[in-house]
Short mmCIF file of C-alpha atoms and ligand atoms in Angstrom, two decimals:
data_model
loop_
_atom_site.label_atom_id
_atom_site.label_comp_id
_atom_site.label_asym_id
_atom_site.label_seq_id
_atom_site.Cartn_x
_atom_site.Cartn_y
_atom_site.Cartn_z
CA UNK A 1 31.73 -18.53 33.60
CA UNK A 2 31.73 -22.32 33.77
CA UNK A 3 33.94 -24.08 36.38
CA UNK A 4 36.62 -24.42 33.66
CA UNK A 5 36.75 -20.63 33.34
CA UNK A 6 35.19 -20.57 29.86
CA UNK A 7 32.07 -18.73 28.81
CA UNK A 8 28.93 -20.91 28.95
CA UNK A 9 28.11 -22.42 25.55
CA UNK A 10 24.51 -21.83 24.49
CA UNK A 11 23.57 -23.86 21.43
CA UNK A 12 20.35 -22.95 19.60
CA UNK A 13 18.89 -25.50 17.20
CA UNK A 14 16.78 -23.91 14.48
CA UNK A 15 16.75 -20.27 13.44
CA UNK A 16 13.07 -19.71 12.80
CA UNK A 17 11.16 -17.23 14.91
CA UNK A 18 11.95 -18.90 18.25
CA UNK A 19 15.63 -19.55 17.61
CA UNK A 20 16.30 -16.13 16.11
CA UNK A 21 14.66 -14.27 18.99
CA UNK A 22 16.58 -16.38 21.52
CA UNK A 23 19.88 -15.64 19.73
CA UNK A 24 19.19 -11.91 19.45
CA UNK A 25 18.18 -11.70 23.11
CA UNK A 26 21.65 -13.04 24.01
CA UNK A 27 23.42 -10.26 22.10
CA UNK A 28 26.17 -8.82 24.28
CA UNK A 29 25.64 -11.39 27.06
CA UNK A 30 28.62 -13.25 28.57
CA UNK A 31 27.88 -16.49 26.70
CA UNK A 32 29.09 -18.17 23.51
CA UNK A 33 26.11 -18.63 21.22
CA UNK A 34 26.04 -21.19 18.39
CA UNK A 35 23.03 -21.15 16.07
CA UNK A 36 22.50 -24.26 13.94
CA UNK A 37 20.05 -24.43 11.04
CA UNK A 38 19.74 -26.81 8.09
CA UNK A 39 19.09 -23.85 5.78
CA UNK A 40 21.19 -20.72 5.41
CA UNK A 41 18.19 -18.43 5.87
CA UNK A 42 15.59 -17.29 8.35
CA UNK A 43 12.20 -17.62 6.70
CA UNK A 44 9.22 -15.35 7.34
CA UNK A 45 6.64 -18.12 6.99
CA UNK A 46 3.54 -15.90 7.22
CA UNK A 47 4.36 -14.55 3.74
CA UNK A 48 5.51 -17.84 2.22
CA UNK A 49 2.17 -18.32 0.47
CA UNK A 50 3.00 -15.16 -1.52
CA UNK A 51 6.05 -16.91 -2.98
CA UNK A 52 3.90 -19.97 -3.76
CA UNK A 53 1.43 -17.74 -5.61
CA UNK A 54 3.99 -15.65 -7.52
CA UNK A 55 3.32 -12.47 -5.56
CA UNK A 56 6.78 -12.16 -3.99
CA UNK A 57 10.21 -13.59 -4.70
CA UNK A 58 12.25 -15.56 -2.14
CA UNK A 59 14.59 -12.74 -1.04
CA UNK A 60 11.56 -10.69 0.03
CA UNK A 61 10.53 -13.24 2.66
CA UNK A 62 13.87 -14.75 3.71
CA UNK A 63 17.25 -13.40 4.83
CA UNK A 64 20.63 -15.09 5.37
CA UNK A 65 21.00 -16.02 9.07
CA UNK A 66 24.70 -15.16 8.89
CA UNK A 67 23.84 -11.68 7.70
CA UNK A 68 21.15 -11.10 10.35
CA UNK A 69 23.59 -12.04 13.13
CA UNK A 70 26.73 -10.52 11.54
CA UNK A 71 27.05 -7.75 14.10
CA UNK A 72 26.44 -10.05 17.08
CA UNK A 73 30.04 -10.92 17.99
CA UNK A 74 29.16 -13.67 20.51
CA UNK A 75 27.16 -15.64 17.90
CA UNK A 76 28.48 -18.26 15.48
CA UNK A 77 26.26 -19.65 12.74
CA UNK A 78 26.58 -23.27 11.60
CA UNK A 79 24.67 -24.54 8.57
CA UNK A 80 23.93 -28.17 9.35
CA UNK A 81 21.17 -30.72 9.76
CA UNK A 82 20.83 -31.83 13.37
CA UNK A 83 20.45 -35.61 13.50
CA UNK A 84 20.07 -36.14 17.24
CA UNK A 85 20.70 -34.76 20.68
CA UNK A 86 22.89 -36.76 23.06
CA UNK A 87 21.75 -35.40 26.41
CA UNK A 88 23.98 -37.71 28.44
CA UNK A 89 27.07 -36.21 26.78
CA UNK A 90 25.51 -32.74 26.32
CA UNK A 91 26.27 -32.79 22.61
CA UNK A 92 24.36 -32.22 19.40
CA UNK A 93 25.13 -34.54 16.48
CA UNK A 94 24.97 -33.04 12.97
CA UNK A 95 24.95 -34.65 9.53
CA UNK A 96 28.40 -36.06 8.83
CA UNK A 97 28.61 -36.94 12.57
CA UNK A 98 30.11 -33.57 13.56
CA UNK A 99 29.33 -32.74 17.16
CA UNK A 100 28.72 -29.51 19.03
CA UNK A 101 28.94 -29.53 22.83
CA UNK A 102 26.66 -27.35 24.94
CA UNK A 103 26.13 -26.16 28.48
CA UNK A 104 22.65 -24.85 27.65
CA UNK A 105 20.56 -26.06 24.74
CA UNK A 106 17.57 -24.33 23.14
CA UNK A 107 15.66 -26.58 20.75
CA UNK A 108 13.59 -24.59 18.24
CA UNK A 109 13.29 -26.81 15.18
CA UNK A 110 9.58 -26.08 14.72
CA UNK A 111 7.07 -28.25 12.94
CA UNK A 112 6.68 -30.13 9.71
CA UNK A 113 3.67 -31.24 7.68
CA UNK A 114 1.61 -34.27 8.51
CA UNK A 115 -0.38 -36.31 6.00
CA UNK A 116 -2.12 -38.23 8.81
CA UNK A 117 -0.26 -41.43 8.02
CA UNK A 118 -0.71 -41.11 4.23
CA UNK A 119 2.74 -39.98 3.14
CA UNK A 120 1.96 -41.35 -0.34
CA UNK A 121 -0.33 -38.32 -0.83
CA UNK A 122 2.59 -35.92 -0.64
CA UNK A 123 3.76 -36.44 -4.24
CA UNK A 124 0.30 -35.47 -5.52
CA UNK A 125 -0.40 -32.73 -2.99
CA UNK A 126 2.66 -30.79 -1.85
CA UNK A 127 2.40 -28.73 1.30
CA UNK A 128 3.86 -25.37 2.23
CA UNK A 129 6.63 -25.11 4.79
CA UNK A 130 9.89 -24.22 3.04
CA UNK A 131 10.97 -22.07 0.11
CA UNK A 132 11.40 -25.25 -1.96
CA UNK A 133 7.77 -26.16 -1.23
CA UNK A 134 6.67 -22.68 -2.31
CA UNK A 135 8.58 -22.98 -5.62
CA UNK A 136 7.04 -26.39 -6.27
CA UNK A 137 3.49 -25.15 -5.67
CA UNK A 138 4.06 -22.07 -7.84
CA UNK A 139 5.49 -24.25 -10.62
CA UNK A 140 2.54 -26.64 -10.52
CA UNK A 141 -0.06 -23.87 -10.50
CA UNK A 142 1.43 -21.77 -13.31
CA UNK A 143 2.26 -24.79 -15.50
CA UNK A 144 -1.29 -26.15 -15.07
CA UNK A 145 -2.52 -23.11 -17.04
CA UNK A 146 0.14 -23.81 -19.72
CA UNK A 147 -1.07 -27.42 -20.02
CA UNK A 148 -4.65 -26.22 -20.27
CA UNK A 149 -3.76 -24.04 -23.29
CA UNK A 150 -2.27 -27.07 -25.09
CA UNK A 151 -5.08 -29.45 -24.20
CA UNK A 152 -7.86 -29.84 -26.75
CA UNK A 153 -10.00 -32.34 -24.86
CA UNK A 154 -12.43 -30.32 -22.74
CA UNK A 155 -12.65 -32.76 -19.83
CA UNK A 156 -8.86 -33.01 -19.64
CA UNK A 157 -8.54 -29.25 -19.84
CA UNK A 158 -11.01 -28.91 -16.96
CA UNK A 159 -8.77 -31.16 -14.84
CA UNK A 160 -5.86 -28.77 -15.48
CA UNK A 161 -8.05 -25.84 -14.57
CA UNK A 162 -9.25 -27.29 -11.26
CA UNK A 163 -7.15 -26.33 -8.22
CA UNK A 164 -7.86 -27.96 -4.89
CA UNK A 165 -6.60 -26.75 -1.52
CA UNK A 166 -7.14 -29.20 1.33
CA UNK A 167 -7.46 -27.62 4.78
CA UNK A 168 -9.10 -24.26 5.50
CA UNK A 169 -6.80 -22.99 8.24
CA UNK A 170 -5.01 -19.69 7.65
CA UNK A 171 -2.58 -21.13 5.05
CA UNK A 172 -5.32 -22.92 3.07
CA UNK A 173 -7.51 -19.81 3.04
CA UNK A 174 -4.61 -17.60 1.91
CA UNK A 175 -3.62 -20.01 -0.87
CA UNK A 176 -7.17 -20.48 -2.16
CA UNK A 177 -7.80 -16.72 -2.19
CA UNK A 178 -4.54 -16.08 -4.06
CA UNK A 179 -5.21 -18.85 -6.63
CA UNK A 180 -8.59 -17.23 -7.31
CA UNK A 181 -6.92 -13.85 -7.85
CA UNK A 182 -4.38 -15.35 -10.25
CA UNK A 183 -7.18 -16.93 -12.29
CA UNK A 184 -9.59 -13.97 -12.17
CA UNK A 185 -7.17 -11.08 -12.51
CA UNK A 186 -3.49 -11.82 -13.10
CA UNK A 187 -3.88 -14.14 -16.11
CA UNK A 188 -6.88 -12.39 -17.62
CA UNK A 189 -6.50 -11.95 -21.37
CA UNK A 190 -3.28 -13.99 -21.64
CA UNK A 191 -4.72 -17.26 -22.99
CA UNK A 192 -6.48 -17.85 -26.31
CA UNK A 193 -8.11 -21.26 -25.95
CA UNK A 194 -9.84 -20.77 -22.61
CA UNK A 195 -10.71 -18.03 -20.17
CA UNK A 196 -8.66 -18.38 -16.98
CA UNK A 197 -11.52 -16.78 -15.06
CA UNK A 198 -13.36 -20.08 -15.51
CA UNK A 199 -10.73 -21.96 -13.51
CA UNK A 200 -12.23 -23.72 -10.51
CA UNK A 201 -10.67 -23.21 -7.07
CA UNK A 202 -12.03 -25.61 -4.45
CA UNK A 203 -11.20 -25.31 -0.76
CA UNK A 204 -11.96 -28.56 1.09
CA UNK A 205 -12.28 -28.59 4.88
CA UNK A 206 -13.11 -31.49 7.21
CA UNK A 207 -14.74 -29.39 9.93
CA UNK A 208 -17.89 -27.33 9.55
CA UNK A 209 -16.19 -23.95 9.04
CA UNK A 210 -13.15 -22.23 7.57
CA UNK A 211 -10.52 -20.82 9.98
CA UNK A 212 -11.73 -23.16 12.77
CA UNK A 213 -9.57 -21.44 15.43
CA UNK A 214 -11.26 -18.07 14.84
CA UNK A 215 -14.60 -16.96 16.33
CA UNK A 216 -17.52 -18.47 14.40
CA UNK A 217 -18.71 -15.07 13.11
CA UNK A 218 -15.31 -14.38 11.50
CA UNK A 219 -15.21 -17.88 10.00
CA UNK A 220 -18.50 -17.07 8.30
CA UNK A 221 -17.17 -13.70 7.11
CA UNK A 222 -14.09 -15.43 5.73
CA UNK A 223 -16.22 -18.00 3.89
CA UNK A 224 -18.31 -15.24 2.29
CA UNK A 225 -15.19 -13.29 1.28
CA UNK A 226 -13.68 -16.43 -0.26
CA UNK A 227 -16.83 -17.10 -2.24
CA UNK A 228 -16.95 -13.54 -3.50
CA UNK A 229 -13.41 -14.02 -4.80
CA UNK A 230 -14.60 -17.07 -6.73
CA UNK A 231 -13.50 -19.88 -4.38
CA UNK A 232 -15.84 -22.85 -3.94
CA UNK A 233 -15.81 -23.82 -0.25
CA UNK A 234 -16.64 -27.42 0.68
CA UNK A 235 -17.09 -27.91 4.42
CA UNK A 236 -17.46 -31.15 6.38
CA UNK A 237 -15.68 -33.17 3.67
CA UNK A 238 -13.14 -35.79 4.72
CA UNK A 239 -10.43 -36.55 2.19
CA UNK A 240 -9.96 -40.31 1.85
CA UNK A 241 -7.46 -40.44 -1.00
CA UNK A 242 -5.26 -38.31 -3.27
CA UNK A 243 -3.69 -39.62 -6.46
CA UNK A 244 -2.79 -38.47 -9.99
CA UNK A 245 -6.49 -38.25 -10.90
CA UNK A 246 -7.43 -35.92 -8.06
CA UNK A 247 -8.98 -36.03 -4.61
CA UNK A 248 -11.29 -38.73 -3.27
CA UNK A 249 -13.85 -37.95 -0.59
CA UNK A 250 -15.65 -41.19 0.21
CA UNK A 251 -17.25 -42.33 -3.04
CA UNK A 252 -16.75 -38.96 -4.82
CA UNK A 253 -13.69 -37.99 -6.85
CA UNK A 254 -12.85 -34.38 -7.57
CA UNK A 255 -10.79 -34.58 -10.77
CA UNK A 256 -7.87 -32.15 -10.54
CA UNK A 257 -4.20 -32.12 -11.49
CA UNK A 258 -3.18 -29.47 -8.97
CA UNK A 259 -3.78 -30.22 -5.31
CA UNK A 260 -2.16 -28.52 -2.33
CA UNK A 261 -2.17 -29.92 1.20
CA UNK A 262 -2.68 -27.43 4.03
CA UNK A 263 -4.34 -29.73 6.53
CA UNK A 264 -1.94 -31.15 9.07
CA UNK A 265 1.04 -30.23 11.19
CA UNK A 266 3.40 -32.47 13.18
CA UNK A 267 6.29 -31.49 15.42
CA UNK A 268 9.89 -31.65 14.19
CA UNK A 269 11.12 -35.27 14.45
CA UNK A 270 14.07 -34.01 16.51
CA UNK A 271 11.75 -33.85 19.53
CA UNK A 272 11.80 -37.66 19.67
CA UNK A 273 15.53 -37.72 20.40
CA UNK A 274 14.90 -35.92 23.70
CA UNK A 275 13.19 -39.09 24.98
CA UNK A 276 10.66 -37.21 27.12
CA UNK A 277 6.83 -37.26 26.98
CA UNK A 278 5.27 -35.75 23.86
CA UNK A 279 1.68 -35.09 22.79
CA UNK A 280 -0.14 -36.74 19.87
CA UNK A 281 1.33 -34.25 17.37
CA UNK A 282 4.84 -35.12 18.63
CA UNK A 283 5.29 -31.82 20.50
CA UNK A 284 7.50 -31.93 23.55
CA UNK A 285 5.70 -31.35 26.85
CA UNK A 286 7.64 -28.64 28.67
CA UNK A 287 7.49 -27.31 32.22
CA UNK A 288 6.72 -23.79 33.41
CA UNK A 289 10.24 -22.58 32.51
CA UNK A 290 10.05 -24.38 29.12
CA UNK A 291 12.65 -26.98 30.16
CA UNK A 292 12.13 -30.73 29.91
CA UNK A 293 11.82 -33.13 32.85
CA UNK A 294 15.18 -33.94 34.47
CA UNK A 295 17.14 -31.60 32.19
CA UNK A 296 17.00 -27.96 33.29
CA UNK A 297 19.74 -27.22 30.73
CA UNK A 298 17.46 -28.15 27.80
CA UNK A 299 14.76 -25.64 26.81
CA UNK A 300 12.25 -26.40 24.04
CA UNK A 301 10.40 -23.51 22.39
CA UNK A 302 8.11 -22.55 19.53
CA UNK A 303 6.06 -25.00 17.48
CA UNK A 304 8.01 -27.95 18.91
CA UNK A 305 6.82 -27.26 22.45
CA UNK A 306 3.45 -27.81 24.09
CA UNK A 307 2.53 -26.17 27.40
CA UNK A 308 -0.43 -28.14 28.85
CA UNK A 309 -0.33 -26.15 32.12
CA UNK A 310 -0.82 -22.77 30.35
CA UNK A 311 -4.34 -21.34 30.13
CA UNK A 312 -5.53 -20.31 27.64
CA UNK A 313 -3.52 -22.69 25.39
CA UNK A 314 -0.51 -21.19 23.58
CA UNK A 315 -1.13 -21.26 19.81
CA UNK A 316 1.47 -22.46 17.28
CA UNK A 317 2.09 -19.04 15.78
CA UNK A 318 5.05 -16.74 15.26
CA UNK A 319 4.43 -14.36 18.21
CA UNK A 320 4.33 -17.33 20.62
CA UNK A 321 7.65 -18.67 19.24
CA UNK A 322 9.25 -15.22 19.51
CA UNK A 323 8.08 -14.75 23.10
CA UNK A 324 9.37 -18.20 24.05
CA UNK A 325 12.72 -17.43 22.38
CA UNK A 326 13.16 -14.21 24.36
CA UNK A 327 12.05 -15.94 27.56
CA UNK A 328 14.54 -18.82 27.06
CA UNK A 329 17.42 -16.36 26.67
CA UNK A 330 16.31 -14.36 29.73
CA UNK A 331 15.99 -17.57 31.78
CA UNK A 332 19.52 -18.68 30.90
CA UNK A 333 21.00 -15.30 31.84
CA UNK A 334 19.09 -15.24 35.14
CA UNK A 335 20.26 -18.76 35.96
CA UNK A 336 23.87 -17.74 35.30
CA UNK A 337 23.40 -15.03 37.92
CA UNK A 338 21.99 -17.65 40.30
CA UNK A 339 18.50 -16.14 40.08
CA UNK A 340 15.22 -17.89 39.37
CA UNK A 341 12.61 -16.88 36.78
CA UNK A 342 8.84 -16.62 36.81
CA UNK A 343 6.93 -19.18 34.69
CA UNK A 344 6.56 -18.37 30.99
CA UNK A 345 3.39 -16.37 30.29
CA UNK A 346 2.13 -15.89 26.73
CA UNK A 347 0.83 -12.44 25.81
CA UNK A 348 -1.90 -12.69 23.21
CA UNK A 349 -1.81 -9.76 20.77
CA UNK A 350 -4.44 -11.24 18.46
CA UNK A 351 -4.72 -13.18 15.21
CA UNK A 352 -4.85 -12.11 11.57
CA UNK A 353 -5.58 -14.03 8.38
CA UNK A 354 -5.77 -12.60 4.88
CA UNK A 355 -8.08 -13.93 2.20
CA UNK A 356 -7.27 -11.72 -0.74
CA UNK A 357 -7.24 -8.13 -1.93
CA UNK A 358 -9.11 -5.99 0.63
CA UNK A 359 -10.27 -9.16 2.41
CA UNK A 360 -9.07 -10.43 5.77
CA UNK A 361 -10.22 -11.22 9.28
CA UNK A 362 -8.64 -10.17 12.57
CA UNK A 363 -9.22 -10.77 16.28
CA UNK A 364 -7.63 -8.26 18.66
CA UNK A 365 -8.81 -9.06 22.16
CA UNK A 366 -12.56 -8.42 22.10
CA UNK A 367 -12.41 -6.54 18.80
CA UNK A 368 -13.24 -8.51 15.65
CA UNK A 369 -12.56 -7.04 12.23
CA UNK A 370 -13.19 -8.26 8.71
CA UNK A 371 -12.87 -6.97 5.16
CA UNK A 372 -10.81 -3.86 4.33
CA UNK A 373 -9.86 -2.70 7.88
CA UNK A 374 -8.59 -6.20 8.75
CA UNK A 375 -6.72 -6.39 5.45
CA UNK A 376 -5.03 -3.02 6.07
CA UNK A 377 -4.02 -4.15 9.54
CA UNK A 378 -2.66 -7.41 8.11
CA UNK A 379 -0.66 -5.47 5.51
CA UNK A 380 0.91 -3.11 8.04
CA UNK A 381 1.66 -5.88 10.57
CA UNK A 382 3.37 -8.09 8.00
CA UNK A 383 5.55 -5.32 6.63
CA UNK A 384 6.38 -4.17 10.16
CA UNK A 385 7.43 -7.61 11.37
CA UNK A 386 9.45 -8.59 8.29
CA UNK A 387 13.10 -9.11 9.11
CA UNK A 388 15.36 -6.56 7.44
CA UNK A 389 14.81 -3.05 6.14
CA UNK A 390 15.59 -4.11 2.56
CA UNK A 391 12.89 -6.80 2.65
CA UNK A 392 10.29 -4.29 3.84
CA UNK A 393 11.07 -1.98 0.93
CA UNK A 394 10.93 -4.83 -1.63
CA UNK A 395 7.60 -6.06 -0.29
CA UNK A 396 6.06 -2.59 -0.18
CA UNK A 397 7.07 -1.89 -3.79
CA UNK A 398 5.86 -5.31 -5.03
CA UNK A 399 2.54 -4.98 -3.20
CA UNK A 400 1.92 -1.43 -4.34
CA UNK A 401 2.58 -2.47 -7.95
CA UNK A 402 0.37 -5.55 -7.62
CA UNK A 403 -2.42 -3.56 -6.01
CA UNK A 404 -2.72 -1.13 -8.91
CA UNK A 405 -1.94 -3.49 -11.79
CA UNK A 406 -3.17 -6.92 -10.54
CA UNK A 407 0.15 -8.28 -11.79
CA UNK A 408 2.31 -10.75 -9.88
CA UNK A 409 6.01 -10.11 -10.03
CA UNK A 410 7.41 -13.66 -9.74
CA UNK A 411 5.87 -15.74 -12.48
CA UNK A 412 9.04 -17.21 -14.01
CA UNK A 413 9.21 -20.95 -13.33
CA UNK A 414 11.90 -23.47 -14.15
CA UNK A 415 12.16 -27.24 -13.81
CA UNK A 416 10.52 -30.14 -15.62
CA UNK A 417 7.13 -29.78 -17.16
CA UNK A 418 4.72 -32.08 -15.36
CA UNK A 419 2.46 -34.42 -17.27
CA UNK A 420 -0.69 -36.06 -15.94
C1 LIG B 501 2.82 -21.44 5.43
C2 LIG B 501 2.79 -20.94 6.86
C3 LIG B 501 2.12 -19.77 7.15
C4 LIG B 501 2.10 -19.29 8.45
N1 LIG B 501 1.44 -18.11 8.70
C5 LIG B 501 1.50 -17.58 9.94
C6 LIG B 501 0.92 -16.30 10.19
O1 LIG B 501 0.34 -15.67 9.30
N2 LIG B 501 1.03 -15.78 11.45
C7 LIG B 501 1.68 -16.46 12.45
O2 LIG B 501 1.80 -15.93 13.56
N3 LIG B 501 2.19 -17.68 12.24
C8 LIG B 501 2.14 -18.25 11.01
N4 LIG B 501 2.68 -19.49 10.78
C9 LIG B 501 3.23 -20.24 11.92
C10 LIG B 501 4.60 -19.73 12.30
O3 LIG B 501 5.38 -19.56 11.15
C11 LIG B 501 5.23 -20.71 13.26
O4 LIG B 501 4.42 -20.79 14.41
C12 LIG B 501 6.63 -20.27 13.67
O5 LIG B 501 7.46 -20.21 12.53
C13 LIG B 501 7.21 -21.23 14.69
O6 LIG B 501 8.51 -20.83 14.99
P1 LIG B 501 9.61 -21.90 15.39
O7 LIG B 501 10.84 -21.12 15.71
O8 LIG B 501 9.09 -22.83 16.39
O9 LIG B 501 9.83 -22.78 14.08
P2 LIG B 501 10.22 -22.31 12.60
O10 LIG B 501 10.01 -20.88 12.40
O11 LIG B 501 9.51 -23.27 11.70
O12 LIG B 501 11.80 -22.59 12.53
C14 LIG B 501 12.34 -23.86 12.63
C15 LIG B 501 13.76 -23.78 12.08
O13 LIG B 501 14.43 -24.99 12.39
C16 LIG B 501 15.15 -25.44 11.26
N5 LIG B 501 15.26 -26.90 11.41
C17 LIG B 501 14.26 -27.80 11.47
N6 LIG B 501 14.76 -29.04 11.67
C18 LIG B 501 16.11 -28.91 11.72
C19 LIG B 501 17.18 -29.83 11.89
N7 LIG B 501 16.97 -31.14 12.09
N8 LIG B 501 18.44 -29.36 11.86
C20 LIG B 501 18.68 -28.01 11.68
N9 LIG B 501 17.70 -27.10 11.52
C21 LIG B 501 16.43 -27.55 11.54
C22 LIG B 501 14.32 -25.00 10.08
O14 LIG B 501 15.13 -24.88 8.92
C23 LIG B 501 13.80 -23.65 10.57
O15 LIG B 501 14.65 -22.59 10.21
C24 LIG B 501 2.73 -20.01 9.49
C25 LIG B 501 3.39 -21.20 9.19
C26 LIG B 501 3.42 -21.67 7.89
C27 LIG B 501 4.15 -22.96 7.57
#
């Protein structure tokens, strides 16, 4: 209880992996929980590329936050865009200037995409973070093939049939592999004026290997698997410009009408309103209990937080955000009992990245896997960790169907047709 005799108010900003796990860990606790998110859904980002590549529909990878927390009677869900945090008044300001007061605040608004100071590239090269982004990428990719069928000029048709993914981290690798499968398998036999198998998928990476955060041997395995799927991998290439013609790398231009950006991440801009030190990516530097300097009542978790004191470094991935969410809830409950907590300690369960059908890489402690065993592990892990029983069933059915038929279940696109 607070001195006024009311239950402590815990406000959680963002209901991604960190925010959701914090909220669920407070189920049944003597606190009033308010969860605020600008969208009405929790999104399973690891499978978002499947929506962007027509493999899954949105309800398979997202679930209404209100529905997930329906049975948690101490939790209220507010759909709103947080504009700033007023720490002096212990209040959160939403769009429309509504305010929510807190006793304890958990900030879990994640990350956004960074174009390294070139925001003008975004219109030509969308990136993947939200469901809207996934729809836009899917629309551009599928309509590029439609344009190619109408185009009679061979050079112009080639520009429609060239797909460039910039950035060979896990998302870039997944997208490039899936684009190759669409061209080689899904669309096979559906066009009369060209063969979709001749589409060119180019994965451009600035460093000297794909999946740079993986061990070098797995990066090499991943590159070979990508090439066997039909992806052209360009390493050590710095992108210097992106416009309606395509991608510039120094003096060279790769002519392409469909470009996807998977190269940079920056922290949620909300971190700036905390007015505490941040790193170069805008992530908030947190202490050993994930709070910020001078404000033990404010805890920052997930992709928005950086933990420079933690060795080895904590990666910006879903398991880290979940663990931080559970820790934040535990810390608050311990503090209410007047007890202290041990510093946050990240448990590393490994990393997985898929490349395509039967192709993936995985690191599990000292064990490194690639190819079919890694892909099977990836499949099981992603179905297991999906939120909601219904979603697991939908995904299993869609994947089983796609595995045997090579079809993709979500190819209907709407919206304006894009012209070069
Ligand atoms: C395409 C993609 C693929 C990925 N693949 C993997 C993978 O395979 N494995 C893995 O472990 N990790 C993966 N990740 C990373 C993983 O998803 C993140 O590390 C994780 O989601 C971070 O959790 P979080 O809670 O910090 O932020 P998020 O999960 O991003 O949640 C942030 C939430 O805050 C909300 N929000 C943001 N700003 C505001 C605001 N101002 N007001 C209100 N609400 C706001 C957002 O709507 C969102 O719901 C992937 C990420 C992406 C983008």
